[in-house]
Tab-separated table of C-alpha atoms in Angstrom:
chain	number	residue	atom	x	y	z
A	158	UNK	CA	7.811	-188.288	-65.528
A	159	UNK	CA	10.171	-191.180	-65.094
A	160	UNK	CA	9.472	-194.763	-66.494
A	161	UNK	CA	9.036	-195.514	-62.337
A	162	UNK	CA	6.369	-192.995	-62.579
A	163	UNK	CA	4.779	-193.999	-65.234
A	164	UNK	CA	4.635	-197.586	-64.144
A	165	UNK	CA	3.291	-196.704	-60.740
A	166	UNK	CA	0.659	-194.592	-62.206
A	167	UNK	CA	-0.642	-197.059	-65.127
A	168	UNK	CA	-1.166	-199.924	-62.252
A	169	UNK	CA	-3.285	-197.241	-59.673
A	170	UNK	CA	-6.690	-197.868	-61.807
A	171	UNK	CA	-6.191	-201.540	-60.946
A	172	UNK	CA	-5.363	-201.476	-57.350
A	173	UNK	CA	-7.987	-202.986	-54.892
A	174	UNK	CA	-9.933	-199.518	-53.659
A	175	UNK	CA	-9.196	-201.676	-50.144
A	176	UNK	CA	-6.250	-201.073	-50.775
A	177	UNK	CA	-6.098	-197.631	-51.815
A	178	UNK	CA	-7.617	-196.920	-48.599
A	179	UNK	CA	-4.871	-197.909	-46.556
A	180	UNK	CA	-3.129	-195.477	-48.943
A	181	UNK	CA	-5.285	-192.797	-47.911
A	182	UNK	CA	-7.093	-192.992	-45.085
A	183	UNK	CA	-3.922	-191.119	-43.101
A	184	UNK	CA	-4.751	-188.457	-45.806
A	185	UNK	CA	-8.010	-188.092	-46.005
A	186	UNK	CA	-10.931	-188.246	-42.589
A	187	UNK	CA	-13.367	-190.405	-44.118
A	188	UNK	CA	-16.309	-190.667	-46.810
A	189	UNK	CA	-18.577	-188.189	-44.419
A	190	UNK	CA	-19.204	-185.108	-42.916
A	191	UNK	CA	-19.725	-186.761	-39.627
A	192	UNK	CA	-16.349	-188.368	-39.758
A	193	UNK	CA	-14.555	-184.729	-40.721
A	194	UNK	CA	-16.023	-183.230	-37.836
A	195	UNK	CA	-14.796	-185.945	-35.830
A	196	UNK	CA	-11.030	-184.917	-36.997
A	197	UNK	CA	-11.537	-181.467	-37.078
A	198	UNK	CA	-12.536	-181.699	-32.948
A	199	UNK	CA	-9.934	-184.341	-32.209
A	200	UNK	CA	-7.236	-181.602	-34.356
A	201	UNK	CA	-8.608	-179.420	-31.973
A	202	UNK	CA	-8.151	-181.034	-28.603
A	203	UNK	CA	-4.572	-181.393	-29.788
A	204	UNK	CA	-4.406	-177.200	-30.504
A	205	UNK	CA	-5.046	-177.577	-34.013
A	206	UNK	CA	-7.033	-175.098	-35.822
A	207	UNK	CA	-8.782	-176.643	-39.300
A	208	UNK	CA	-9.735	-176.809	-42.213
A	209	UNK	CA	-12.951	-178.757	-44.065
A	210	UNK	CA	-12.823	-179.592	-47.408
A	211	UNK	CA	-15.195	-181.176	-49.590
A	212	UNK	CA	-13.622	-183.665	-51.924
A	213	UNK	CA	-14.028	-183.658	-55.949
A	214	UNK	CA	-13.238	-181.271	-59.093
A	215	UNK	CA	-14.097	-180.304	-62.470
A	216	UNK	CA	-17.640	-180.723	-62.108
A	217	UNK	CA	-19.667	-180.416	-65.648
A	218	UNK	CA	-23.536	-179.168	-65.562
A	219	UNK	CA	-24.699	-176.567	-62.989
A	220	UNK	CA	-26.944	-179.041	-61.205
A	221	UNK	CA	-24.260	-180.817	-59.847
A	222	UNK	CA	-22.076	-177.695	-59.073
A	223	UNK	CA	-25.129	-176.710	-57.336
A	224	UNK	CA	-25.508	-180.037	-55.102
A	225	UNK	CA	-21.915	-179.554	-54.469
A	226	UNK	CA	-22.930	-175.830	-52.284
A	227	UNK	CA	-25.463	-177.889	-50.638
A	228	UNK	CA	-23.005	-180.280	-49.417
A	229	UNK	CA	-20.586	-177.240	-48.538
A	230	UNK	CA	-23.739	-175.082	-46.669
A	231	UNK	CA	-23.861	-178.279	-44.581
A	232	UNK	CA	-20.149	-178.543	-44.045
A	233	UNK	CA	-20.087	-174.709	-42.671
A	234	UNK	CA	-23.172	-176.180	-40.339
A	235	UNK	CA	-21.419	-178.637	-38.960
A	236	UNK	CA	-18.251	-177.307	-38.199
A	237	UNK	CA	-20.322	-174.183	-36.361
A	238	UNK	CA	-23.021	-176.750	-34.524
A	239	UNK	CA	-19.570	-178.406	-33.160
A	240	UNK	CA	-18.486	-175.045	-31.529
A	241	UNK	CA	-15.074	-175.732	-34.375
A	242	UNK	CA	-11.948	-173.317	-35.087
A	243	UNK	CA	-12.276	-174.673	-38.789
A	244	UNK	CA	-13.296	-172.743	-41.693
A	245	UNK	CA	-14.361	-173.813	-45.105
A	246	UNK	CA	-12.337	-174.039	-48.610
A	247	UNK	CA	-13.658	-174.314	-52.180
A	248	UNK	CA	-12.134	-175.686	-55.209
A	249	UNK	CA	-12.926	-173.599	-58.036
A	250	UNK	CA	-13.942	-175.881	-60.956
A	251	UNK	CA	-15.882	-178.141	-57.390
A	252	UNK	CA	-18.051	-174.859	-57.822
A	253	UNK	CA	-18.622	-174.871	-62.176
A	254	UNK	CA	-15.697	-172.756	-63.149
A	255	UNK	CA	-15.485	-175.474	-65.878
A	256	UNK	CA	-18.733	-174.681	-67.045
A	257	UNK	CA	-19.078	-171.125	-66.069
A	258	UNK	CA	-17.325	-168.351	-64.745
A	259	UNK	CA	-20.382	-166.651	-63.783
A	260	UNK	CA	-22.243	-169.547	-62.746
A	261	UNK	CA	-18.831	-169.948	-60.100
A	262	UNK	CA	-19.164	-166.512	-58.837
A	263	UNK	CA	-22.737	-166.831	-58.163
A	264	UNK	CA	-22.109	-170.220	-56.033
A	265	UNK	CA	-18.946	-168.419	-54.270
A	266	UNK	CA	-21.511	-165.767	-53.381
A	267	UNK	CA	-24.054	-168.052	-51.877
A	268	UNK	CA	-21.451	-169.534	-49.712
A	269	UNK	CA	-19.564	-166.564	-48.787
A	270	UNK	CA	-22.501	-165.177	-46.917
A	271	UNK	CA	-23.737	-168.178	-45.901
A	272	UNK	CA	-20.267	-168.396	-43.878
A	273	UNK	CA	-20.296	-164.960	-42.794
A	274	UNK	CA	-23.516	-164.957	-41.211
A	275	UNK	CA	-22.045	-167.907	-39.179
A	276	UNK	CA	-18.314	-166.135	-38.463
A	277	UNK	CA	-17.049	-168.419	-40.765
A	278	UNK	CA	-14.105	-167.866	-43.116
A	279	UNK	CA	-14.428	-169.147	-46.693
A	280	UNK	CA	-11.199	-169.619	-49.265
A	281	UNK	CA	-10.878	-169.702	-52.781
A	282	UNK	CA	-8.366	-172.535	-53.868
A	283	UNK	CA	-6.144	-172.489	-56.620
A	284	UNK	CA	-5.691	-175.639	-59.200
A	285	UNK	CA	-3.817	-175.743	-62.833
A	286	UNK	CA	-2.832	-172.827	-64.795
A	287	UNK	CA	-5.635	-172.838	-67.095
A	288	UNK	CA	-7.880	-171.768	-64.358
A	289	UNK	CA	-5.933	-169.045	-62.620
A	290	UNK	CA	-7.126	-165.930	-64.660
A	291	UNK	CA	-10.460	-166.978	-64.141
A	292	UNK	CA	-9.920	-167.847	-59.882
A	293	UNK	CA	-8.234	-164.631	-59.743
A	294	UNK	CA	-11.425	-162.606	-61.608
A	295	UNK	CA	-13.960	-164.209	-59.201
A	296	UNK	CA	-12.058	-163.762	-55.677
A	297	UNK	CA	-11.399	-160.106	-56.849
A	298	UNK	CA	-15.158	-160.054	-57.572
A	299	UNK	CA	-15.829	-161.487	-54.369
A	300	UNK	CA	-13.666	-159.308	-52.211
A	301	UNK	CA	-15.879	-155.756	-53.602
A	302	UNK	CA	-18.555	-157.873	-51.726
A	303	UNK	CA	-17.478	-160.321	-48.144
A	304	UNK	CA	-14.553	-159.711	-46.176
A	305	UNK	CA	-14.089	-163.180	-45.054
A	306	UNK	CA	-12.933	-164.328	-47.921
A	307	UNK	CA	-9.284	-165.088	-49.072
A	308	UNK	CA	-7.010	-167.077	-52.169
A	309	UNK	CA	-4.585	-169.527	-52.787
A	310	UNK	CA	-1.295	-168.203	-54.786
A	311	UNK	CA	1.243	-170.598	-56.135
A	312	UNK	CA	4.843	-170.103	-55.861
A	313	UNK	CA	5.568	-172.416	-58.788
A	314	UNK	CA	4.388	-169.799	-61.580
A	315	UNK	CA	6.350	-167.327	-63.202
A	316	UNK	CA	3.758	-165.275	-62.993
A	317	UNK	CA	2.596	-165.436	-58.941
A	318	UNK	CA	4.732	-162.041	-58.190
A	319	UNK	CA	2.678	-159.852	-60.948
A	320	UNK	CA	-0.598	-161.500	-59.678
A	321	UNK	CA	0.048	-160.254	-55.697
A	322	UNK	CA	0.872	-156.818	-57.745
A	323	UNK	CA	-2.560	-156.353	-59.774
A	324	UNK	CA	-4.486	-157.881	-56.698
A	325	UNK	CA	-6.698	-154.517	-55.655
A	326	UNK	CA	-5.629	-152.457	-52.658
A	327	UNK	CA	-7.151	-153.639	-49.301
A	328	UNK	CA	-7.365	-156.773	-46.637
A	329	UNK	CA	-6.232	-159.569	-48.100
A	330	UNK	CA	-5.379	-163.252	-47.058
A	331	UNK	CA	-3.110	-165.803	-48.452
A	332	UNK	CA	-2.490	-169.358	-48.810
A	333	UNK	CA	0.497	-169.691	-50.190
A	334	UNK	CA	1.660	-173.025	-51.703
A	335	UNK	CA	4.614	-174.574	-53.683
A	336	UNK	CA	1.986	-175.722	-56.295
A	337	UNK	CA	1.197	-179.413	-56.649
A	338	UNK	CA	0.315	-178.983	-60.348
A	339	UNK	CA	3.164	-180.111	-63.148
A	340	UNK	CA	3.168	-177.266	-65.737
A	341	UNK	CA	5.404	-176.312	-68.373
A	342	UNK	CA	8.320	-174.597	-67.557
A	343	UNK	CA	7.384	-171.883	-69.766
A	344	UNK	CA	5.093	-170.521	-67.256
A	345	UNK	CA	6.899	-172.524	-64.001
A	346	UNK	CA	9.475	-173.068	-62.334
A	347	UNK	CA	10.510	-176.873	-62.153
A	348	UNK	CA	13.020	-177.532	-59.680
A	349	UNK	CA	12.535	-177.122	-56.254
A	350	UNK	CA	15.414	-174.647	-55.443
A	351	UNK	CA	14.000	-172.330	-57.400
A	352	UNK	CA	10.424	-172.813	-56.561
A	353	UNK	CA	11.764	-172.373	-52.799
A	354	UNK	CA	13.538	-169.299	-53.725
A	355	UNK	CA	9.823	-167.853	-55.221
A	356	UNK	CA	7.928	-168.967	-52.408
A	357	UNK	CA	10.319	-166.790	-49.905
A	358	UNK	CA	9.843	-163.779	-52.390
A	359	UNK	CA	6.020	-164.043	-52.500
A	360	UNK	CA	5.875	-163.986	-49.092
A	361	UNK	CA	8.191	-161.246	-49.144
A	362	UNK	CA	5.797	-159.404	-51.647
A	363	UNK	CA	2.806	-160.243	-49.433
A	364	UNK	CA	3.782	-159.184	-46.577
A	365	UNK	CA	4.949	-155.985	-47.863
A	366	UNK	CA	1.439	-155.339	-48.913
A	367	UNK	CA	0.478	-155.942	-44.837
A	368	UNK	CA	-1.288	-159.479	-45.791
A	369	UNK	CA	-2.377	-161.924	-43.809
A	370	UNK	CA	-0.321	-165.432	-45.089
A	371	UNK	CA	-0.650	-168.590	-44.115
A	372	UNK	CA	2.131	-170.746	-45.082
A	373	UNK	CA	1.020	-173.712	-46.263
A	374	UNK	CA	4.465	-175.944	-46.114
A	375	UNK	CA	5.881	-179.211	-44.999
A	376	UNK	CA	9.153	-177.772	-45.694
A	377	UNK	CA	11.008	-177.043	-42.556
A	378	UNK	CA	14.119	-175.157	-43.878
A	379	UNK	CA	12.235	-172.724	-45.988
A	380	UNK	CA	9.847	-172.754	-42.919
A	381	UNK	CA	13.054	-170.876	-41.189
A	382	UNK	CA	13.434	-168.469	-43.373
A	383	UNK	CA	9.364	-167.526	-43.471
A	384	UNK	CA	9.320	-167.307	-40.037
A	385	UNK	CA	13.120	-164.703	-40.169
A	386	UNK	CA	10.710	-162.841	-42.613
A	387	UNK	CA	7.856	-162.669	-40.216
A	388	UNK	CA	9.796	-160.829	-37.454
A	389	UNK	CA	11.949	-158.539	-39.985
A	390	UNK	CA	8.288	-157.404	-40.245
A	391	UNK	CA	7.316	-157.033	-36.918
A	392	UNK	CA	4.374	-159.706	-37.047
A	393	UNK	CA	2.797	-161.068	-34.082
A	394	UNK	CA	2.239	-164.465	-34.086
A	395	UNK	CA	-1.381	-163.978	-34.696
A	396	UNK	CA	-0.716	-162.404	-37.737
A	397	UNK	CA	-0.053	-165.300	-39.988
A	398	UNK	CA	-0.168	-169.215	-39.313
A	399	UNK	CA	1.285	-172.407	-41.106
A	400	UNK	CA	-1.290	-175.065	-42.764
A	401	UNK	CA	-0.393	-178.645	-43.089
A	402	UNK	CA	-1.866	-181.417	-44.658
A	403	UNK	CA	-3.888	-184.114	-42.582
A	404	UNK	CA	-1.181	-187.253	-41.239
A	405	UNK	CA	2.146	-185.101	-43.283
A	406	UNK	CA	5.594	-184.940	-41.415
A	407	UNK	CA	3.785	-184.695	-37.461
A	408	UNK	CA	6.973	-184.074	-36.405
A	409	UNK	CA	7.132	-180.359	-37.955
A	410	UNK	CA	3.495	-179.289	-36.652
A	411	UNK	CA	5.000	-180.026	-32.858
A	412	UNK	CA	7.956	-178.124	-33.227
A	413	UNK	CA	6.233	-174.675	-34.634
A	414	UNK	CA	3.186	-175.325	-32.232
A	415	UNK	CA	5.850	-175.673	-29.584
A	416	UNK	CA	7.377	-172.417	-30.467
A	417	UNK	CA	4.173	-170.645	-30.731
A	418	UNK	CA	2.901	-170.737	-33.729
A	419	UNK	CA	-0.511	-171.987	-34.927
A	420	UNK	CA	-0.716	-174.627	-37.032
A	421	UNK	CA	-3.987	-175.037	-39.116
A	422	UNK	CA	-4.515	-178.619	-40.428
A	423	UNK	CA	-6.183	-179.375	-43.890
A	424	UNK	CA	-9.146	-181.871	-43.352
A	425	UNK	CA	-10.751	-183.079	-46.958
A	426	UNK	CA	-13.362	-185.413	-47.032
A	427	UNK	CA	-15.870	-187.119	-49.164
A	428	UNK	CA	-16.700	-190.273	-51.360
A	429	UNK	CA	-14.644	-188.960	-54.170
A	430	UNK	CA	-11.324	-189.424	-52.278
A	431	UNK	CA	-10.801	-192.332	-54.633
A	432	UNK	CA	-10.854	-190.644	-58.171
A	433	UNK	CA	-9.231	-187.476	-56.507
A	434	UNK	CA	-6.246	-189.598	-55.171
A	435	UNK	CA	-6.181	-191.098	-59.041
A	436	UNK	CA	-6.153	-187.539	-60.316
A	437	UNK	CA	-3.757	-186.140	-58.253
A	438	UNK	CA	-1.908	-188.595	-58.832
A	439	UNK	CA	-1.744	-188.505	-62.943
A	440	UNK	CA	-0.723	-185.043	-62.653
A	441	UNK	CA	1.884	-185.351	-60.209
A	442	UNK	CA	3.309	-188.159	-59.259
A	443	UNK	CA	5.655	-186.645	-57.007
A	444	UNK	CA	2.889	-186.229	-54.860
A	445	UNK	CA	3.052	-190.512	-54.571
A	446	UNK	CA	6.701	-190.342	-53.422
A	447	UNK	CA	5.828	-187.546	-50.708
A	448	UNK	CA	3.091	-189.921	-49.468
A	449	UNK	CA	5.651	-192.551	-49.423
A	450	UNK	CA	8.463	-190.539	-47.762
A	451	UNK	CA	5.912	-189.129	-45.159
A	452	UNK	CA	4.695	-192.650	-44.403
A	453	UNK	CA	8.189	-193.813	-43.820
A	454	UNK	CA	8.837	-190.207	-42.029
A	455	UNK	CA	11.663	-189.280	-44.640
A	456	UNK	CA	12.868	-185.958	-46.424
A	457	UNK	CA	10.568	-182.892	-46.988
A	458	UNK	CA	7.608	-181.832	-48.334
């Protein structure tokens, strides 16, 4: 972290949450559920499939994890009451990973078939390193059970390509991301050559194993060479789909919706967008100057 970064990050705590909001808002749909389904139709009218998120993380105490599926079962209402191409995605420790593995399966569980008897999809997101051996135990778990559920791999990690090898045989879907998280570059890769180069090969690796990917991706170059990779394979374009993040480089969803491809949008919501938006923020930074450069609609994400 530079001594810019550091000085940006120390001064967040103390900016007015007014002002944080202008910060965010293009980010984030609101503090409630009504005001996500709002985005998630007006995404819609515009061609945009979605997806609703429910805003916090490392939740401590099972009561609260629990709250938090109550707030999701009403999410997965909403968005099916509003007649919505959305589905719904779950942050691991959101659910008590931090508190229990088992307790996180069980809540996974609850909403998996909760979405299922509704035809929705449910997805199991990825966060720091320390979590992934756990993530990966409970969506395996999951997967003996629902078949409309899928995972988040990051591209950053050395280890991504023997994960998509010990994943069990069968349907499987895939966010893929760069990976927002800083970790050591013991177990990462750093620079974003490199982390480009890893996406392209998990994907590679993916679709080899006849997976459905969605390419989650503000980055239009390596977009190119996802989409080469997609036809060397023979894919229709129903067979995979890019994700983007809520008000991030526009410009890029128009051009690969105008080319015919979908183009999923990432809706979070909640009161916590404050605290998240801190948190995110401590752990990378670089996330602040991609807010900044998409503001001022400059460089890649």
């Amino acid at each position: 972290m530079s001594k810019l970064d550091e000085l940006v990050i120390g001064t967040l705590p103390h900016v007015p949450r007014a002002m944080m909001w202008r910060l965010a808002k293009r980010y984030v749909a609101g503090e409630t559920l009504e005001s996500a389904i709002d985005k998630l139709r007006e995404l819609g009218e515009r061609g945009h499939p979605g997806i609703i998120d429910v805003l916090g993380e490392d939740v401590t105490g099972e009561a609260h994890a629990r709250r938090v599926v109550d707030e999701y079962l009403h999410a997965a209402d909403a968005v099916v009451a509003a007649r919505l191409d959305a589905y719904v995605s779950v942050k691991p420790t959101h659910v008590g990973l931090r508190t229990s593995e088992k307790l996180a399966h069980e809540l996974y569980s609850v909403l998996a078939r909760h979405c299922k008897q509704r035809g929705l999809f449910l997805r199991v997101e990825m966060e720091d390193h320390t979590t992934t051996d756990a993530t990966l135990r409970v969506f395996e778990l999951l997967r003996r059970e629902f078949d409309n559920v899928g995972v988040v791999l990051q591209a950053r990690l050395l280890r991504t390509p023997g994960d998509i090898a010990k994943l069990a045989p069968g349907p499987l879907h895939v966010r893929m991301v760069k990976g927002i998280y800083l970790e050591p570059a013991a177990i990462a890769h750093t620079q974003p050559v490199p982390i480009r180069d890893a996406y392209v090969e998990c994907t590679r690796l993916l679709l080899a194993r006849n997976a459905f990917v969605s390419f989650a991706t503000h980055d239009g170059d390596m977009a190119d060479k996802l989409i080469e990779l997609t036809r060397q394979h023979g894919l229709a374009r129903t067979q995979y789909e890019f994700q983007v993040l809520l008000g991030v480089q526009e410009g890029l969803w128009e051009r690969w919706s105008k080319a015919g491809h979908t183009v999923r949008v990432y809706v979070p919501f909640g009161p916590e967008w404050l605290p998240y938006s801190l948190r995110r923020l401590r752990k990378n930074p670089e996330m602040l100057r991609h807010l900044m450069r998409a503001t001022l609609g400059l460089g890649k994400q």
